[in-house]
CSV table of C-alpha atoms and ligand atoms in Angstrom, one decimal:
chain,number,residue,atom,x,y,z
A,1,MET,CA,-141.2,86.2,83.5
A,2,MET,CA,-144.9,86.0,84.0
A,3,GLU,CA,-146.4,87.3,87.3
A,4,PRO,CA,-146.6,84.3,89.4
A,5,LYS,CA,-149.8,83.3,91.4
A,6,LEU,CA,-149.8,83.8,94.6
A,7,LEU,CA,-152.1,82.4,97.4
A,8,ARG,CA,-155.0,84.8,98.1
A,9,PRO,CA,-158.0,83.9,100.5
A,10,ALA,CA,-160.1,82.5,98.1
A,11,PHE,CA,-157.4,80.9,96.1
A,12,LEU,CA,-155.6,79.3,99.1
A,13,ALA,CA,-157.6,76.2,99.0
A,14,THR,CA,-157.6,75.9,95.5
A,15,VAL,CA,-154.1,76.1,95.2
A,16,LEU,CA,-153.4,73.6,98.1
A,17,ALA,CA,-155.7,71.2,96.3
A,18,VAL,CA,-154.0,71.5,93.1
A,19,ALA,CA,-150.6,71.6,94.8
A,20,SER,CA,-151.3,68.4,96.9
A,21,ALA,CA,-152.6,66.7,93.6
A,22,LEU,CA,-149.4,67.9,92.1
A,23,VAL,CA,-147.3,66.6,94.8
A,24,PRO,CA,-148.6,63.0,95.8
A,25,HIS,CA,-145.1,62.4,97.2
A,26,PRO,CA,-143.3,65.5,97.5
A,27,ALA,CA,-140.0,63.9,98.6
A,28,ALA,CA,-139.9,61.4,96.2
A,29,ALA,CA,-141.1,63.4,93.2
A,30,GLN,CA,-138.6,66.4,94.1
A,31,GLY,CA,-135.5,64.2,94.5
A,32,LYS,CA,-135.0,64.3,98.4
A,33,GLY,CA,-131.4,65.5,98.7
A,34,THR,CA,-130.6,66.4,95.2
A,35,GLU,CA,-129.9,69.6,93.7
A,36,LYS,CA,-133.2,69.8,91.9
A,37,GLY,CA,-135.2,69.2,95.2
A,38,GLU,CA,-136.9,72.2,96.6
A,39,TRP,CA,-135.3,73.6,99.9
A,40,ARG,CA,-138.2,72.2,102.2
A,41,TYR,CA,-137.1,68.7,101.3
A,42,TRP,CA,-133.4,69.4,101.8
A,43,GLY,CA,-133.3,67.8,105.3
A,44,GLY,CA,-136.0,69.7,106.4
A,45,ASP,CA,-138.7,68.2,109.0
A,46,GLU,CA,-142.1,67.5,107.8
A,47,GLY,CA,-142.9,71.3,109.1
A,48,SER,CA,-140.1,72.6,106.8
A,49,SER,CA,-138.6,74.1,109.9
A,50,ARG,CA,-135.1,73.2,109.7
A,51,TYR,CA,-132.6,74.1,107.1
A,52,SER,CA,-129.6,71.6,106.5
A,53,PRO,CA,-128.5,70.7,102.8
A,54,LEU,CA,-127.4,67.6,104.2
A,55,ASP,CA,-126.3,66.1,101.0
A,56,GLN,CA,-123.5,68.6,101.1
A,57,ILE,CA,-122.2,67.2,104.3
A,58,ASN,CA,-120.7,63.6,104.5
A,59,ALA,CA,-118.0,61.7,106.6
A,60,GLY,CA,-115.4,62.9,104.5
A,61,ASN,CA,-116.1,66.7,105.2
A,62,VAL,CA,-117.9,66.8,108.2
A,63,GLY,CA,-114.4,67.4,110.4
A,64,ARG,CA,-113.5,70.1,108.3
A,65,LEU,CA,-116.4,72.2,108.9
A,66,GLU,CA,-115.9,75.4,110.4
A,67,VAL,CA,-118.3,78.1,111.5
A,68,ALA,CA,-117.9,81.1,109.1
A,69,TRP,CA,-120.1,83.3,111.0
A,70,ARG,CA,-123.0,83.5,113.6
A,71,TRP,CA,-126.2,85.1,113.1
A,72,TYR,CA,-128.4,86.2,116.1
A,73,ALA,CA,-132.1,86.2,115.6
A,74,ALA,CA,-132.5,87.9,118.9
A,75,ASN,CA,-131.1,91.1,117.1
A,76,TYR,CA,-134.4,91.7,115.5
A,77,GLY,CA,-136.7,92.2,118.4
A,78,PRO,CA,-138.1,94.2,119.6
A,79,GLU,CA,-139.6,91.4,121.8
A,80,PRO,CA,-137.3,89.1,123.1
A,81,ASP,CA,-137.0,86.2,121.0
A,82,PHE,CA,-137.0,82.9,122.6
A,83,ILE,CA,-138.0,80.4,119.7
A,84,TYR,CA,-136.7,80.7,116.2
A,85,ARG,CA,-137.5,78.4,113.5
A,86,GLY,CA,-136.5,80.3,110.4
A,87,THR,CA,-135.4,78.4,107.1
A,88,PRO,CA,-133.1,80.9,105.0
A,89,ILE,CA,-133.3,80.4,101.1
A,90,LYS,CA,-130.3,81.4,98.9
A,91,VAL,CA,-131.1,83.2,95.9
A,92,GLY,CA,-128.2,84.6,93.7
A,93,ASP,CA,-125.6,85.9,96.4
A,94,ARG,CA,-128.0,86.7,99.1
A,95,LEU,CA,-129.8,84.6,101.9
A,96,TYR,CA,-133.3,85.6,102.9
A,97,ASN,CA,-134.9,84.5,106.1
A,98,VAL,CA,-137.3,85.7,108.8
A,99,ALA,CA,-136.2,86.5,112.4
A,100,GLY,CA,-137.6,86.6,115.7
A,101,GLN,CA,-141.2,87.1,117.2
A,102,ARG,CA,-142.1,89.6,114.5
A,103,ARG,CA,-141.2,87.5,111.6
A,104,SER,CA,-138.9,90.6,110.5
A,105,VAL,CA,-137.6,89.8,106.9
A,106,VAL,CA,-134.0,89.9,106.5
A,107,SER,CA,-131.4,89.9,103.6
A,108,ILE,CA,-128.0,88.5,104.5
A,109,ASP,CA,-124.6,88.3,102.9
A,110,PRO,CA,-123.6,84.7,102.9
A,111,ALA,CA,-120.0,85.6,102.8
A,112,THR,CA,-119.8,87.7,106.0
A,113,GLY,CA,-123.2,87.4,107.8
A,114,GLU,CA,-123.9,91.1,107.2
A,115,THR,CA,-127.4,92.1,107.4
A,116,LEU,CA,-128.2,93.9,104.3
A,117,TRP,CA,-131.9,95.0,105.0
A,118,MET,CA,-134.5,94.3,107.1
A,119,TRP,CA,-138.4,94.8,106.9
A,120,ARG,CA,-140.6,94.4,110.1
A,121,GLU,CA,-144.6,94.4,110.3
A,122,ARG,CA,-145.6,97.3,112.3
A,123,ASP,CA,-147.9,97.0,115.5
A,124,ASN,CA,-151.3,96.3,114.6
A,125,PRO,CA,-154.3,94.6,116.2
A,126,ARG,CA,-154.0,91.2,114.5
A,127,TYR,CA,-150.1,91.0,115.5
A,128,ALA,CA,-151.4,91.5,119.0
A,129,ALA,CA,-154.1,88.8,118.7
A,130,SER,CA,-151.9,86.4,116.6
A,131,THR,CA,-151.2,82.9,118.2
A,132,ARG,CA,-148.3,82.5,115.7
A,133,LYS,CA,-145.8,85.0,117.2
A,134,ASN,CA,-142.5,83.2,117.5
A,135,TYR,CA,-143.1,81.1,114.7
A,136,GLY,CA,-141.6,81.9,111.1
A,137,LYS,CA,-140.5,79.1,108.9
A,138,GLY,CA,-139.3,81.1,106.3
A,139,VAL,CA,-139.9,83.3,103.0
A,140,ALA,CA,-140.4,82.6,99.5
A,141,TYR,CA,-138.8,84.2,96.5
A,142,ALA,CA,-140.4,85.0,92.8
A,143,GLU,CA,-139.9,87.3,90.2
A,144,VAL,CA,-142.9,89.7,89.6
A,145,ASN,CA,-142.6,91.2,86.1
A,146,GLY,CA,-139.0,90.6,86.2
A,147,ARG,CA,-138.7,92.0,89.7
A,148,PRO,CA,-136.9,89.9,92.2
A,149,THR,CA,-139.4,89.8,95.2
A,150,ILE,CA,-139.5,88.2,98.5
A,151,PHE,CA,-142.9,87.1,100.0
A,152,MET,CA,-143.7,86.3,103.4
A,153,ILE,CA,-146.6,85.8,105.6
A,154,THR,CA,-146.7,87.9,109.0
A,155,PRO,CA,-148.1,86.8,112.3
A,156,GLY,CA,-151.1,89.0,111.7
A,157,TYR,CA,-151.8,87.1,108.3
A,158,TYR,CA,-150.8,89.6,105.9
A,159,LEU,CA,-149.1,88.6,102.8
A,160,VAL,CA,-145.9,91.0,102.2
A,161,ALA,CA,-144.1,91.5,99.0
A,162,LEU,CA,-140.8,93.1,99.1
A,163,ASP,CA,-138.2,94.2,96.6
A,164,ALA,CA,-135.5,91.7,97.2
A,165,ASP,CA,-132.6,93.9,96.5
A,166,THR,CA,-134.0,96.8,98.7
A,167,GLY,CA,-136.3,95.2,101.1
A,168,HIS,CA,-139.0,97.9,100.2
A,169,LEU,CA,-142.6,96.9,99.9
A,170,LEU,CA,-143.6,96.5,96.2
A,171,PRO,CA,-145.8,99.2,95.4
A,172,PHE,CA,-147.8,97.7,92.7
A,173,PHE,CA,-148.6,94.4,94.5
A,174,GLY,CA,-151.8,94.3,96.5
A,175,LEU,CA,-152.2,97.6,98.8
A,176,GLY,CA,-148.7,99.1,98.7
A,177,GLY,CA,-147.0,95.6,98.8
A,178,ILE,CA,-149.5,94.0,101.4
A,179,VAL,CA,-152.4,91.7,100.9
A,180,ASP,CA,-154.8,91.1,103.8
A,181,LEU,CA,-155.2,87.2,103.9
A,182,HIS,CA,-158.3,87.7,106.1
A,183,LEU,CA,-160.4,89.6,103.7
A,184,GLY,CA,-163.0,87.3,102.0
A,185,LEU,CA,-162.6,84.5,104.6
A,186,GLY,CA,-165.6,85.9,106.3
A,187,ASN,CA,-166.6,82.9,108.4
A,188,TYR,CA,-165.1,83.6,111.7
A,189,PRO,CA,-167.0,82.4,115.0
A,190,VAL,CA,-169.4,85.1,115.8
A,191,ASP,CA,-170.6,85.5,119.6
A,192,ALA,CA,-174.2,87.3,120.0
A,193,ASP,CA,-172.9,89.4,122.7
A,194,ARG,CA,-169.2,90.0,121.6
A,195,GLY,CA,-169.5,90.0,117.8
A,196,VAL,CA,-166.6,88.5,115.7
A,197,LEU,CA,-164.5,86.5,118.0
A,198,ASP,CA,-161.0,86.9,117.8
A,199,SER,CA,-159.7,85.5,114.6
A,200,GLY,CA,-156.0,85.2,115.8
A,201,ASP,CA,-156.2,81.5,115.1
A,202,ILE,CA,-156.2,81.9,111.4
A,203,THR,CA,-152.8,82.7,110.4
A,204,SER,CA,-149.9,80.7,109.1
A,205,SER,CA,-146.4,80.3,110.0
A,206,SER,CA,-145.1,79.0,106.7
A,207,PRO,CA,-143.7,80.9,103.8
A,208,PRO,CA,-146.3,81.6,101.0
A,209,ILE,CA,-146.5,79.1,98.2
A,210,VAL,CA,-145.8,80.9,94.9
A,211,VAL,CA,-147.5,78.6,92.3
A,212,ASN,CA,-145.9,78.7,89.0
A,213,GLY,CA,-146.7,75.3,87.8
A,214,VAL,CA,-148.6,73.9,84.9
A,215,VAL,CA,-150.6,70.9,85.1
A,216,VAL,CA,-151.5,68.3,82.5
A,217,VAL,CA,-154.4,66.2,83.3
A,218,GLY,CA,-155.0,63.1,81.0
A,219,GLY,CA,-157.5,60.1,80.6
A,220,PRO,CA,-160.3,58.7,78.5
A,221,CYS,CA,-163.6,60.4,78.0
A,222,ALA,CA,-165.3,57.5,79.7
A,223,VAL,CA,-164.4,54.8,82.2
A,224,GLU,CA,-165.2,51.5,80.4
A,225,SER,CA,-163.7,48.8,82.2
A,226,LEU,CA,-161.0,48.3,85.0
A,227,ASP,CA,-158.3,47.0,82.4
A,228,GLN,CA,-158.8,50.1,80.1
A,229,THR,CA,-158.9,52.7,82.7
A,230,ARG,CA,-155.4,50.8,84.4
A,231,THR,CA,-153.7,51.0,80.9
A,232,ILE,CA,-154.6,54.3,80.3
A,233,ALA,CA,-153.6,55.5,83.8
A,234,GLU,CA,-150.4,53.8,83.8
A,235,ALA,CA,-149.6,55.6,80.5
A,236,ILE,CA,-150.6,59.0,82.0
A,237,LYS,CA,-148.6,58.8,84.8
A,238,SER,CA,-145.6,57.5,83.3
A,239,ALA,CA,-145.6,60.2,80.6
A,240,GLY,CA,-145.6,62.8,83.4
A,241,GLY,CA,-149.3,63.7,83.6
A,242,GLN,CA,-150.3,64.9,87.0
A,243,LEU,CA,-154.1,64.1,87.1
A,244,PHE,CA,-155.9,61.3,85.8
A,245,ARG,CA,-159.4,62.2,84.5
A,246,GLY,CA,-162.2,59.7,83.3
A,247,GLY,CA,-166.1,60.0,83.3
A,248,ALA,CA,-168.1,57.4,85.0
A,249,TYR,CA,-171.3,59.8,84.4
A,250,LYS,CA,-171.4,60.9,80.9
A,251,PRO,CA,-173.9,63.4,79.7
A,252,ARG,CA,-174.5,62.3,76.3
A,253,THR,CA,-176.4,63.9,73.7
A,254,SER,CA,-178.4,61.0,72.7
A,255,PRO,CA,-180.1,58.7,75.7
A,256,TYR,CA,-179.1,55.7,73.5
A,257,SER,CA,-175.3,56.5,73.6
A,258,PHE,CA,-173.3,54.9,76.5
A,259,GLN,CA,-174.2,56.7,79.6
A,260,GLY,CA,-171.0,55.9,81.9
A,261,LEU,CA,-170.8,52.9,84.3
A,262,GLY,CA,-172.1,55.0,87.3
A,263,GLU,CA,-170.8,53.8,90.8
A,264,PRO,CA,-169.0,50.9,89.5
A,265,GLY,CA,-166.8,53.5,87.5
A,266,LEU,CA,-166.1,55.4,90.5
A,267,GLU,CA,-164.8,52.3,92.1
A,268,ILE,CA,-162.6,51.5,89.1
A,269,LEU,CA,-161.3,55.2,89.4
A,270,ALA,CA,-160.5,54.9,93.0
A,271,ARG,CA,-158.5,51.7,92.7
A,272,VAL,CA,-156.6,53.2,89.9
A,273,ARG,CA,-155.7,56.3,92.0
A,274,GLU,CA,-154.4,53.8,94.8
A,275,GLU,CA,-152.4,51.7,92.3
A,276,PHE,CA,-150.9,54.6,90.6
A,277,ASP,CA,-150.6,57.3,93.1
A,278,ILE,CA,-152.6,59.8,90.8
A,279,PRO,CA,-155.3,62.1,92.0
A,280,VAL,CA,-158.6,61.7,90.0
A,281,ILE,CA,-161.1,64.0,88.3
A,282,THR,CA,-164.6,62.8,87.4
A,283,GLU,CA,-167.7,64.4,86.6
A,284,ALA,CA,-171.1,64.8,88.4
A,285,ILE,CA,-174.1,65.1,86.4
A,286,ASP,CA,-176.8,65.6,89.2
A,287,GLN,CA,-176.9,65.7,92.9
A,288,GLU,CA,-176.9,62.1,93.3
A,289,SER,CA,-173.8,61.4,91.4
A,290,LEU,CA,-172.2,64.6,93.0
A,291,HIS,CA,-172.4,62.8,96.3
A,292,LEU,CA,-170.8,59.9,95.1
A,293,VAL,CA,-168.0,61.8,93.3
A,294,ASP,CA,-167.3,63.9,96.3
A,295,ARG,CA,-166.6,60.6,98.1
A,296,TYR,CA,-164.5,58.9,95.6
A,297,ALA,CA,-162.7,61.5,93.6
A,298,ASP,CA,-160.1,64.3,94.4
A,299,CYS,CA,-161.9,67.1,92.0
A,300,ILE,CA,-165.5,67.2,90.8
A,301,GLN,CA,-166.1,68.2,87.2
A,302,ILE,CA,-169.2,70.0,86.2
A,303,GLY,CA,-169.6,69.7,82.6
A,304,ALA,CA,-170.4,72.3,79.9
A,305,ARG,CA,-174.0,71.2,79.8
A,306,ASN,CA,-174.4,71.7,83.5
A,307,MET,CA,-172.5,75.2,83.7
A,308,GLN,CA,-175.8,76.9,84.6
A,309,ASN,CA,-177.5,74.3,86.5
A,310,PHE,CA,-177.4,76.5,89.6
A,311,ALA,CA,-178.8,73.7,92.1
A,312,LEU,CA,-175.7,71.5,91.0
A,313,LEU,CA,-173.4,74.5,91.3
A,314,LYS,CA,-174.7,75.2,94.9
A,315,ALA,CA,-174.4,71.7,95.8
A,316,ALA,CA,-170.9,71.5,94.6
A,317,GLY,CA,-170.3,74.6,96.6
A,318,ARG,CA,-171.2,72.3,99.6
A,319,ALA,CA,-169.1,69.6,98.5
A,320,ARG,CA,-165.5,69.0,100.1
A,321,LYS,CA,-163.4,68.4,96.9
A,322,ALA,CA,-162.2,70.9,94.6
A,323,VAL,CA,-164.3,71.6,91.5
A,324,LEU,CA,-163.5,71.7,87.8
A,325,LEU,CA,-166.0,73.9,86.1
A,326,LYS,CA,-166.3,73.7,82.3
A,327,ARG,CA,-167.5,76.6,80.2
A,328,GLY,CA,-171.0,76.3,78.6
A,329,MET,CA,-171.0,75.8,75.0
A,330,SER,CA,-172.7,79.3,74.5
A,331,ALA,CA,-171.6,80.9,77.9
A,332,THR,CA,-170.2,84.3,77.9
A,333,LEU,CA,-166.9,85.0,80.2
A,334,GLU,CA,-169.2,86.9,82.7
A,335,GLU,CA,-171.7,83.7,83.0
A,336,LEU,CA,-168.6,81.4,83.5
A,337,LEU,CA,-167.4,83.6,86.2
A,338,LEU,CA,-170.9,83.7,88.0
A,339,SER,CA,-171.3,80.2,87.9
A,340,ALA,CA,-168.0,79.9,89.6
A,341,GLU,CA,-169.4,82.5,92.2
A,342,TYR,CA,-172.3,79.9,92.8
A,343,ILE,CA,-169.9,77.4,93.9
A,344,MET,CA,-167.9,79.8,95.9
A,345,SER,CA,-170.9,81.3,97.5
A,346,GLU,CA,-171.6,78.1,99.2
A,347,GLY,CA,-168.0,78.1,100.8
A,348,ASN,CA,-166.1,76.1,98.3
A,349,TYR,CA,-163.3,78.2,97.0
A,350,ASN,CA,-161.5,75.5,95.2
A,351,VAL,CA,-162.7,76.4,91.8
A,352,ILE,CA,-160.6,75.8,88.6
A,353,LEU,CA,-162.4,76.9,85.5
A,354,CYS,CA,-161.9,75.1,82.1
A,355,GLU,CA,-162.3,76.5,78.6
A,356,ARG,CA,-163.6,73.6,76.2
A,357,GLY,CA,-164.5,75.5,73.1
A,358,VAL,CA,-167.9,77.2,72.3
A,359,ARG,CA,-170.4,76.7,69.4
A,360,THR,CA,-169.7,78.9,66.3
A,361,PHE,CA,-170.5,78.5,62.5
A,362,ALA,CA,-167.1,76.8,61.9
A,363,ASP,CA,-167.6,73.3,61.0
A,364,HIS,CA,-163.7,72.3,60.5
A,365,THR,CA,-163.8,71.3,64.2
A,366,ARG,CA,-166.3,70.1,66.6
A,367,ASN,CA,-166.3,73.4,68.6
A,368,THR,CA,-164.3,76.5,68.4
A,369,LEU,CA,-161.5,76.8,71.2
A,370,ASP,CA,-161.8,80.3,72.6
A,371,LEU,CA,-158.2,80.9,73.9
A,372,SER,CA,-158.6,84.5,74.0
A,373,VAL,CA,-160.7,83.8,77.1
A,374,VAL,CA,-157.6,82.7,79.0
A,375,PRO,CA,-155.9,86.2,79.3
A,376,ALA,CA,-159.5,88.0,79.8
A,377,ILE,CA,-160.1,85.6,82.7
A,378,LYS,CA,-156.7,86.2,84.0
A,379,ARG,CA,-157.3,90.1,83.9
A,380,MET,CA,-160.6,89.4,86.0
A,381,SER,CA,-160.2,86.5,88.3
A,382,HIS,CA,-157.6,84.7,90.2
A,383,LEU,CA,-159.1,81.3,89.5
A,384,PRO,CA,-156.9,78.9,87.5
A,385,ILE,CA,-158.0,77.9,84.0
A,386,LEU,CA,-157.3,74.8,82.1
A,387,VAL,CA,-157.9,74.4,78.6
A,388,ASP,CA,-159.6,71.2,77.0
A,389,PRO,CA,-158.5,71.1,73.3
A,390,SER,CA,-159.9,67.7,73.0
A,391,HIS,CA,-163.5,68.7,73.2
A,392,GLY,CA,-162.4,72.0,72.0
A,393,THR,CA,-161.4,70.8,68.6
A,394,GLY,CA,-162.9,67.2,68.5
A,395,LYS,CA,-160.1,65.9,66.2
A,396,ARG,CA,-157.1,64.1,67.4
A,397,THR,CA,-154.8,65.9,65.0
A,398,LYS,CA,-155.4,69.4,66.4
A,399,VAL,CA,-155.1,68.4,70.2
A,400,LEU,CA,-151.3,68.7,70.3
A,401,PRO,CA,-150.9,72.2,68.5
A,402,MET,CA,-153.8,73.8,70.4
A,403,SER,CA,-152.3,72.3,73.9
A,404,ARG,CA,-149.0,74.4,72.8
A,405,ALA,CA,-151.2,77.5,72.1
A,406,ALA,CA,-153.0,77.2,75.3
A,407,ILE,CA,-150.1,77.3,77.6
A,408,ALA,CA,-148.6,79.9,75.3
A,409,VAL,CA,-151.6,82.1,75.9
A,410,GLY,CA,-151.3,81.6,79.7
A,411,ALA,CA,-153.5,78.7,80.7
A,412,ASP,CA,-152.5,76.9,83.9
A,413,GLY,CA,-152.9,73.5,82.1
A,414,VAL,CA,-154.6,71.4,79.6
A,415,LEU,CA,-157.0,68.7,80.1
A,416,ILE,CA,-156.6,65.9,77.5
A,417,GLU,CA,-158.5,62.8,76.3
A,418,VAL,CA,-156.2,59.9,75.6
A,419,HIS,CA,-157.2,56.3,74.8
A,420,HIS,CA,-154.9,53.3,73.8
A,421,LYS,CA,-157.5,52.0,71.1
A,422,PRO,CA,-159.3,55.1,70.4
A,423,GLU,CA,-161.2,53.1,67.4
A,424,GLU,CA,-162.9,51.1,70.2
A,425,ALA,CA,-163.9,53.9,72.6
A,426,LEU,CA,-167.4,54.0,73.8
A,427,SER,CA,-167.2,57.9,73.6
A,428,ASP,CA,-165.3,60.5,72.0
A,429,GLY,CA,-162.9,58.4,70.1
A,430,PRO,CA,-162.3,60.7,67.1
A,431,GLN,CA,-160.5,63.1,69.7
A,432,ALA,CA,-158.6,60.7,71.7
A,433,ILE,CA,-155.0,60.9,71.4
A,434,LEU,CA,-152.6,57.7,72.0
A,435,PRO,CA,-150.5,57.4,74.8
A,436,LYS,CA,-147.4,57.9,72.6
A,437,ALA,CA,-148.7,61.3,71.4
A,438,PHE,CA,-149.6,62.0,75.1
A,439,GLU,CA,-145.9,61.7,76.1
A,440,GLN,CA,-145.0,64.1,73.2
A,441,LEU,CA,-147.7,66.6,74.4
A,442,VAL,CA,-146.2,66.6,78.0
A,443,ARG,CA,-142.8,67.4,76.6
A,444,GLU,CA,-143.9,70.1,74.6
A,445,VAL,CA,-146.2,71.8,77.0
A,446,ASP,CA,-143.0,71.7,79.3
A,447,ALA,CA,-141.1,73.4,76.9
A,448,ILE,CA,-143.6,75.9,76.2
A,449,ALA,CA,-144.1,76.5,79.9
A,450,GLN,CA,-140.3,77.1,80.6
A,451,VAL,CA,-140.2,79.8,77.8
A,452,LEU,CA,-142.6,81.8,80.1
A,453,GLY,CA,-140.9,81.1,83.3
A,454,ARG,CA,-143.4,78.4,84.3
A,455,THR,CA,-142.5,75.0,85.0
A,456,LEU,CA,-144.3,71.4,84.7
A,457,GLN,CA,-143.6,70.3,88.0
A,458,PRO,CA,-142.8,67.7,89.5
A,459,ALA,CA,-143.9,65.3,86.9
A,460,LEU,CA,-141.1,65.8,84.6
A,461,ALA,CA,-138.3,66.5,87.3
A,462,ALA,CA,-139.2,63.1,88.6
A,463,ARG,CA,-138.4,61.3,85.6
B,501,PEP,C1,-166.1,65.6,79.0
B,501,PEP,O1,-165.4,66.3,79.9
B,501,PEP,O2,-166.0,64.4,78.8
B,501,PEP,C2,-167.3,66.4,78.6
B,501,PEP,C3,-168.2,65.7,78.5
B,501,PEP,O3,-167.1,67.7,78.4
B,501,PEP,P1,-168.2,68.9,78.2
B,501,PEP,O4,-168.9,69.0,79.4
B,501,PEP,O5,-166.9,69.9,78.0
B,501,PEP,O6,-168.8,68.6,76.8
B,502,MN,MN1,-165.3,63.4,76.2
């Protein structure tokens, strides 16, 4: 199993942005009440605070239900526990839950109700200041380097990783099993006299989200018309693509080539997003288009040619939407990461990187797709990285094999140009694949992701 990604402060918003893009209608996509559905949709309320696999209880068996054992959260003090809203998860033959004010983590034998281990946050000033004592909606599970691990967030806003078998902190995760989620947030209200004001409000009662998903983004190079965009969006959605991408502003090598539809193109994207319930990514080429893209789209693309347009990067850092930052065609890894810093230094941490090929002497492809940058980035950065094999190769026949390779090398997704009539496309026709080929690509990317212990969800699960 590969190491799952966990929410860290700078990554939090990115993950939330991507996650919400992935799950436009969680209950529908996950199959509410089905065994494939996640626990949070199993009859839990919107806050995921009640656990009840309602699909297992029906008119026929409800009369025969018996209480097997009772489990009292109040045993897990030390403070009296007057509100308890934990949501247990079952992994293998164990239940895991949080209990009590402290959000103590417990492992329970589901056959007997016996508590097998318990972990409790120690006293600390942040616990004392926390506004989230009394609340704890549950824990999350993932394997880290093959080790079964329980994750939870404490009232004091620390992310904790515990060995699922023993309840001991995982020594190699964060600092001795703990990651301080306040670090790096850095923008608490400051009072001239009192210094940094109490940050106890910045916390969470929810279990951490372990992101293990892979995304497939598809769409035409350029938005050409409503009809063309609708046709392709429908194909992307029904094939299981999770995000739709199309350019309304096109940075073209020649000023005489099609430059994109501009704002009317953004309006088309907005219509398509509503109609097909799919989030959209589109490129901003200057500050003027950035403001419009920020208003219409779900994610702002900064293209390869603008990767070092520092004024634009800073403006993207002040935008509200996530930013997809493409690697410049001669940019080093460090330059790419520093460009991402430009965006984040202005307060927008929702940055997704994208490898799209670099210029080399090779002329069998349009660019040389540098897949080795993916594991290199994974060592240095928490940011997600997509691979764009369409611009990376410039050739339709190379898009599928390089997509498979991208996922195999650890990319968090692929960005694919698709057109139903590539020969008529106003830009990048030779690298656009047909909707049928895109379907196959989604299936194969999903299969490879699964080999690595990752998933392409919920797109395929919804089918
Ligand atoms: C595009 O994504 O259509 C594009 C122009 O890509 P890049 O900036 O990577 O050349
Ligand atoms: Mn293109």
